[in-house]
mmCIF file with all atom_site columns, C-alpha atoms in Angstrom:
data_model
loop_
_atom_site.group_PDB
_atom_site.id
_atom_site.type_symbol
_atom_site.label_atom_id
_atom_site.label_alt_id
_atom_site.label_comp_id
_atom_site.label_asym_id
_atom_site.label_entity_id
_atom_site.label_seq_id
_atom_site.pdbx_PDB_ins_code
_atom_site.Cartn_x
_atom_site.Cartn_y
_atom_site.Cartn_z
_atom_site.occupancy
_atom_site.B_iso_or_equiv
_atom_site.pdbx_formal_charge
_atom_site.auth_seq_id
_atom_site.auth_comp_id
_atom_site.auth_asym_id
_atom_site.auth_atom_id
_atom_site.pdbx_PDB_model_num
ATOM 1   C CA . MET A 1 1   ? -16.272 28.535  62.619  1.00 0.00 ? 24  MET A CA 1
ATOM 2   C CA . LEU A 1 2   ? -17.413 25.590  60.865  1.00 0.00 ? 25  LEU A CA 1
ATOM 3   C CA . GLU A 1 3   ? -14.516 23.809  61.257  1.00 0.00 ? 26  GLU A CA 1
ATOM 4   C CA . LEU A 1 4   ? -14.865 24.079  65.365  1.00 0.00 ? 27  LEU A CA 1
ATOM 5   C CA . LYS A 1 5   ? -18.633 23.257  64.833  1.00 0.00 ? 28  LYS A CA 1
ATOM 6   C CA . LYS A 1 6   ? -17.695 19.719  62.720  1.00 0.00 ? 29  LYS A CA 1
ATOM 7   C CA . TYR A 1 7   ? -14.828 19.175  65.560  1.00 0.00 ? 30  TYR A CA 1
ATOM 8   C CA . PHE A 1 8   ? -17.256 19.418  68.373  1.00 0.00 ? 31  PHE A CA 1
ATOM 9   C CA . SER A 1 9   ? -20.329 17.387  66.597  1.00 0.00 ? 32  SER A CA 1
ATOM 10  C CA . VAL A 1 10  ? -17.550 14.502  66.133  1.00 0.00 ? 33  VAL A CA 1
ATOM 11  C CA . ASN A 1 11  ? -16.104 15.013  69.766  1.00 0.00 ? 34  ASN A CA 1
ATOM 12  C CA . ARG A 1 12  ? -19.780 15.496  71.477  1.00 0.00 ? 35  ARG A CA 1
ATOM 13  C CA . ASP A 1 13  ? -20.316 11.671  72.227  1.00 0.00 ? 36  ASP A CA 1
ATOM 14  C CA . ILE A 1 14  ? -16.987 10.851  73.840  1.00 0.00 ? 37  ILE A CA 1
ATOM 15  C CA . PHE A 1 15  ? -17.022 14.081  75.557  1.00 0.00 ? 38  PHE A CA 1
ATOM 16  C CA . ILE A 1 16  ? -20.683 13.132  77.141  1.00 0.00 ? 39  ILE A CA 1
ATOM 17  C CA . ARG A 1 17  ? -19.264 9.494   77.703  1.00 0.00 ? 40  ARG A CA 1
ATOM 18  C CA . THR A 1 18  ? -16.123 11.143  79.848  1.00 0.00 ? 41  THR A CA 1
ATOM 19  C CA . LEU A 1 19  ? -18.458 13.491  81.711  1.00 0.00 ? 42  LEU A CA 1
ATOM 20  C CA . CYS A 1 20  ? -20.540 10.621  82.562  1.00 0.00 ? 43  CYS A CA 1
ATOM 21  C CA . LEU A 1 21  ? -17.549 8.443   83.769  1.00 0.00 ? 44  LEU A CA 1
ATOM 22  C CA . ILE A 1 22  ? -16.069 11.361  85.905  1.00 0.00 ? 45  ILE A CA 1
ATOM 23  C CA . PHE A 1 23  ? -19.350 11.680  87.264  1.00 0.00 ? 46  PHE A CA 1
ATOM 24  C CA . THR A 1 24  ? -20.275 7.930   87.989  1.00 0.00 ? 47  THR A CA 1
ATOM 25  C CA . PHE A 1 25  ? -16.356 7.505   89.712  1.00 0.00 ? 48  PHE A CA 1
ATOM 26  C CA . SER A 1 26  ? -17.128 10.605  91.686  1.00 0.00 ? 49  SER A CA 1
ATOM 27  C CA . PHE A 1 27  ? -20.277 9.771   92.936  1.00 0.00 ? 50  PHE A CA 1
ATOM 28  C CA . PHE A 1 28  ? -19.025 6.220   93.686  1.00 0.00 ? 51  PHE A CA 1
ATOM 29  C CA . THR A 1 29  ? -16.095 7.568   95.556  1.00 0.00 ? 52  THR A CA 1
ATOM 30  C CA . ALA A 1 30  ? -18.117 10.071  97.348  1.00 0.00 ? 53  ALA A CA 1
ATOM 31  C CA . VAL A 1 31  ? -20.823 7.484   98.690  1.00 0.00 ? 54  VAL A CA 1
ATOM 32  C CA . SER A 1 32  ? -18.029 5.023   99.448  1.00 0.00 ? 55  SER A CA 1
ATOM 33  C CA . ALA A 1 33  ? -16.383 8.112   101.808 1.00 0.00 ? 56  ALA A CA 1
ATOM 34  C CA . GLN A 1 34  ? -19.761 8.584   103.374 1.00 0.00 ? 57  GLN A CA 1
ATOM 35  C CA . GLN A 1 35  ? -19.634 4.489   104.505 1.00 0.00 ? 58  GLN A CA 1
ATOM 36  C CA . GLY A 1 36  ? -16.513 4.952   106.225 1.00 0.00 ? 59  GLY A CA 1
ATOM 37  C CA . ASP A 1 37  ? -12.830 4.348   105.881 1.00 0.00 ? 60  ASP A CA 1
ATOM 38  C CA . LEU A 1 38  ? -12.794 0.892   105.435 1.00 0.00 ? 61  LEU A CA 1
ATOM 39  C CA . ILE A 1 39  ? -15.577 0.766   102.561 1.00 0.00 ? 62  ILE A CA 1
ATOM 40  C CA . LEU A 1 40  ? -13.459 3.610   100.675 1.00 0.00 ? 63  LEU A CA 1
ATOM 41  C CA . ALA A 1 41  ? -10.566 1.635   100.894 1.00 0.00 ? 64  ALA A CA 1
ATOM 42  C CA . ALA A 1 42  ? -12.202 -1.403  99.602  1.00 0.00 ? 65  ALA A CA 1
ATOM 43  C CA . ASN A 1 43  ? -13.924 0.352   96.924  1.00 0.00 ? 66  ASN A CA 1
ATOM 44  C CA . THR A 1 44  ? -10.804 2.231   95.739  1.00 0.00 ? 67  THR A CA 1
ATOM 45  C CA . ILE A 1 45  ? -9.170  -1.145  95.274  1.00 0.00 ? 68  ILE A CA 1
ATOM 46  C CA . LEU A 1 46  ? -12.203 -2.015  93.291  1.00 0.00 ? 69  LEU A CA 1
ATOM 47  C CA . LEU A 1 47  ? -12.174 1.022   91.234  1.00 0.00 ? 70  LEU A CA 1
ATOM 48  C CA . GLN A 1 48  ? -8.387  0.323   90.416  1.00 0.00 ? 71  GLN A CA 1
ATOM 49  C CA . LEU A 1 49  ? -9.067  -3.119  89.066  1.00 0.00 ? 72  LEU A CA 1
ATOM 50  C CA . TRP A 1 50  ? -11.771 -1.546  87.304  1.00 0.00 ? 73  TRP A CA 1
ATOM 51  C CA . PHE A 1 51  ? -9.590  0.696   85.342  1.00 0.00 ? 74  PHE A CA 1
ATOM 52  C CA . ILE A 1 52  ? -6.682  -1.677  84.732  1.00 0.00 ? 75  ILE A CA 1
ATOM 53  C CA . VAL A 1 53  ? -9.467  -3.786  82.809  1.00 0.00 ? 76  VAL A CA 1
ATOM 54  C CA . SER A 1 54  ? -10.957 -0.866  81.327  1.00 0.00 ? 77  SER A CA 1
ATOM 55  C CA . TYR A 1 55  ? -7.493  0.370   79.772  1.00 0.00 ? 78  TYR A CA 1
ATOM 56  C CA . GLY A 1 56  ? -7.004  -3.101  78.402  1.00 0.00 ? 79  GLY A CA 1
ATOM 57  C CA . ILE A 1 57  ? -10.636 -3.090  76.727  1.00 0.00 ? 80  ILE A CA 1
ATOM 58  C CA . ASP A 1 58  ? -9.794  0.414   75.496  1.00 0.00 ? 81  ASP A CA 1
ATOM 59  C CA . GLY A 1 59  ? -6.667  -0.909  74.190  1.00 0.00 ? 82  GLY A CA 1
ATOM 60  C CA . PHE A 1 60  ? -9.045  -3.465  71.870  1.00 0.00 ? 83  PHE A CA 1
ATOM 61  C CA . ALA A 1 61  ? -11.292 -0.625  70.879  1.00 0.00 ? 84  ALA A CA 1
ATOM 62  C CA . TYR A 1 62  ? -8.547  1.534   69.691  1.00 0.00 ? 85  TYR A CA 1
ATOM 63  C CA . ALA A 1 63  ? -7.217  -1.258  67.735  1.00 0.00 ? 86  ALA A CA 1
ATOM 64  C CA . ALA A 1 64  ? -10.592 -2.282  66.073  1.00 0.00 ? 87  ALA A CA 1
ATOM 65  C CA . GLU A 1 65  ? -11.434 1.552   65.232  1.00 0.00 ? 88  GLU A CA 1
ATOM 66  C CA . SER A 1 66  ? -8.003  1.829   63.574  1.00 0.00 ? 89  SER A CA 1
ATOM 67  C CA . LEU A 1 67  ? -8.400  -1.374  61.488  1.00 0.00 ? 90  LEU A CA 1
ATOM 68  C CA . VAL A 1 68  ? -11.998 -1.034  60.793  1.00 0.00 ? 91  VAL A CA 1
ATOM 69  C CA . GLY A 1 69  ? -11.509 2.771   59.635  1.00 0.00 ? 92  GLY A CA 1
ATOM 70  C CA . ARG A 1 70  ? -8.413  1.797   57.401  1.00 0.00 ? 93  ARG A CA 1
ATOM 71  C CA . PHE A 1 71  ? -10.051 -1.470  55.765  1.00 0.00 ? 94  PHE A CA 1
ATOM 72  C CA . LYS A 1 72  ? -13.408 0.255   55.459  1.00 0.00 ? 95  LYS A CA 1
ATOM 73  C CA . GLY A 1 73  ? -11.866 3.290   53.740  1.00 0.00 ? 96  GLY A CA 1
ATOM 74  C CA . SER A 1 74  ? -9.881  0.906   51.285  1.00 0.00 ? 97  SER A CA 1
ATOM 75  C CA . LEU A 1 75  ? -12.783 -0.998  50.634  1.00 0.00 ? 98  LEU A CA 1
ATOM 76  C CA . GLU A 1 76  ? -10.963 -4.437  51.748  1.00 0.00 ? 99  GLU A CA 1
ATOM 77  C CA . HIS A 1 77  ? -14.184 -6.049  53.288  1.00 0.00 ? 100 HIS A CA 1
ATOM 78  C CA . ASN A 1 78  ? -12.403 -9.322  53.744  1.00 0.00 ? 101 ASN A CA 1
ATOM 79  C CA . LYS A 1 79  ? -9.542  -7.594  55.717  1.00 0.00 ? 102 LYS A CA 1
ATOM 80  C CA . LEU A 1 80  ? -12.437 -5.903  57.797  1.00 0.00 ? 103 LEU A CA 1
ATOM 81  C CA . ALA A 1 81  ? -14.160 -8.855  58.606  1.00 0.00 ? 104 ALA A CA 1
ATOM 82  C CA . ARG A 1 82  ? -11.015 -10.655 59.670  1.00 0.00 ? 105 ARG A CA 1
ATOM 83  C CA . ALA A 1 83  ? -9.941  -7.904  61.625  1.00 0.00 ? 106 ALA A CA 1
ATOM 84  C CA . VAL A 1 84  ? -13.279 -7.499  63.491  1.00 0.00 ? 107 VAL A CA 1
ATOM 85  C CA . TRP A 1 85  ? -13.101 -11.147 63.907  1.00 0.00 ? 108 TRP A CA 1
ATOM 86  C CA . TYR A 1 86  ? -9.554  -11.632 65.162  1.00 0.00 ? 109 TYR A CA 1
ATOM 87  C CA . ASN A 1 87  ? -10.459 -8.614  67.676  1.00 0.00 ? 110 ASN A CA 1
ATOM 88  C CA . VAL A 1 88  ? -13.845 -10.138 68.703  1.00 0.00 ? 111 VAL A CA 1
ATOM 89  C CA . GLY A 1 89  ? -11.651 -13.338 69.552  1.00 0.00 ? 112 GLY A CA 1
ATOM 90  C CA . TRP A 1 90  ? -8.655  -11.964 71.130  1.00 0.00 ? 113 TRP A CA 1
ATOM 91  C CA . GLY A 1 91  ? -11.188 -9.866  73.438  1.00 0.00 ? 114 GLY A CA 1
ATOM 92  C CA . LEU A 1 92  ? -12.856 -12.987 74.510  1.00 0.00 ? 115 LEU A CA 1
ATOM 93  C CA . PHE A 1 93  ? -9.798  -14.932 75.207  1.00 0.00 ? 116 PHE A CA 1
ATOM 94  C CA . LEU A 1 94  ? -8.185  -12.210 77.271  1.00 0.00 ? 117 LEU A CA 1
ATOM 95  C CA . GLY A 1 95  ? -11.658 -11.407 78.935  1.00 0.00 ? 118 GLY A CA 1
ATOM 96  C CA . VAL A 1 96  ? -11.755 -15.580 80.206  1.00 0.00 ? 119 VAL A CA 1
ATOM 97  C CA . MET A 1 97  ? -8.247  -15.408 80.778  1.00 0.00 ? 120 MET A CA 1
ATOM 98  C CA . GLY A 1 98  ? -8.972  -12.062 83.090  1.00 0.00 ? 121 GLY A CA 1
ATOM 99  C CA . THR A 1 99  ? -11.719 -13.803 84.782  1.00 0.00 ? 122 THR A CA 1
ATOM 100 C CA . LEU A 1 100 ? -9.991  -16.980 85.596  1.00 0.00 ? 123 LEU A CA 1
ATOM 101 C CA . ALA A 1 101 ? -6.976  -14.649 87.102  1.00 0.00 ? 124 ALA A CA 1
ATOM 102 C CA . TYR A 1 102 ? -9.594  -12.792 89.365  1.00 0.00 ? 125 TYR A CA 1
ATOM 103 C CA . ALA A 1 103 ? -11.561 -16.088 90.500  1.00 0.00 ? 126 ALA A CA 1
ATOM 104 C CA . LEU A 1 104 ? -8.223  -18.226 91.003  1.00 0.00 ? 127 LEU A CA 1
ATOM 105 C CA . PHE A 1 105 ? -5.940  -15.386 92.392  1.00 0.00 ? 128 PHE A CA 1
ATOM 106 C CA . GLY A 1 106 ? -8.520  -12.936 93.574  1.00 0.00 ? 129 GLY A CA 1
ATOM 107 C CA . ASN A 1 107 ? -7.092  -12.394 97.255  1.00 0.00 ? 130 ASN A CA 1
ATOM 108 C CA . GLN A 1 108 ? -3.611  -12.370 95.845  1.00 0.00 ? 131 GLN A CA 1
ATOM 109 C CA . ILE A 1 109 ? -4.494  -9.726  93.069  1.00 0.00 ? 132 ILE A CA 1
ATOM 110 C CA . LEU A 1 110 ? -6.011  -7.804  96.099  1.00 0.00 ? 133 LEU A CA 1
ATOM 111 C CA . TYR A 1 111 ? -3.102  -8.150  98.485  1.00 0.00 ? 134 TYR A CA 1
ATOM 112 C CA . ILE A 1 112 ? -0.837  -6.412  95.844  1.00 0.00 ? 135 ILE A CA 1
ATOM 113 C CA . PHE A 1 113 ? -2.787  -3.398  96.836  1.00 0.00 ? 136 PHE A CA 1
ATOM 114 C CA . THR A 1 114 ? -3.220  -3.441  100.232 1.00 0.00 ? 137 THR A CA 1
ATOM 115 C CA . ASP A 1 115 ? -1.633  -5.630  103.340 1.00 0.00 ? 138 ASP A CA 1
ATOM 116 C CA . LYS A 1 116 ? -4.804  -5.014  105.615 1.00 0.00 ? 139 LYS A CA 1
ATOM 117 C CA . ALA A 1 117 ? -7.044  -7.909  105.769 1.00 0.00 ? 140 ALA A CA 1
ATOM 118 C CA . ASP A 1 118 ? -9.623  -5.775  106.806 1.00 0.00 ? 141 ASP A CA 1
ATOM 119 C CA . VAL A 1 119 ? -9.825  -4.512  103.700 1.00 0.00 ? 142 VAL A CA 1
ATOM 120 C CA . ILE A 1 120 ? -9.675  -7.230  101.652 1.00 0.00 ? 143 ILE A CA 1
#
């Protein structure tokens, strides 16, 4: 029983975060549907773009967690600091590149998801 308690205490925050995300996305979709088919379609595309970006960010988060845990556990503080700064640097670089891609090619990206000009 103690093992389960430890397991749930470690995963509690992730579980709460996941529930909040599910609630938020469900609420967003429900409110969008109440606004009509066009709004629902447009917001669904926005949600898909959000998912693409969030999965990319999660990739950096997972890599950072792994490296920080490894270097902190082995007391390699120089490698820890370097890993954090590399992760921050690459995250900023890709964030800027993603922002530029959306700013410069926003309509073309949206047309990947639909050919309906009304939705875009």
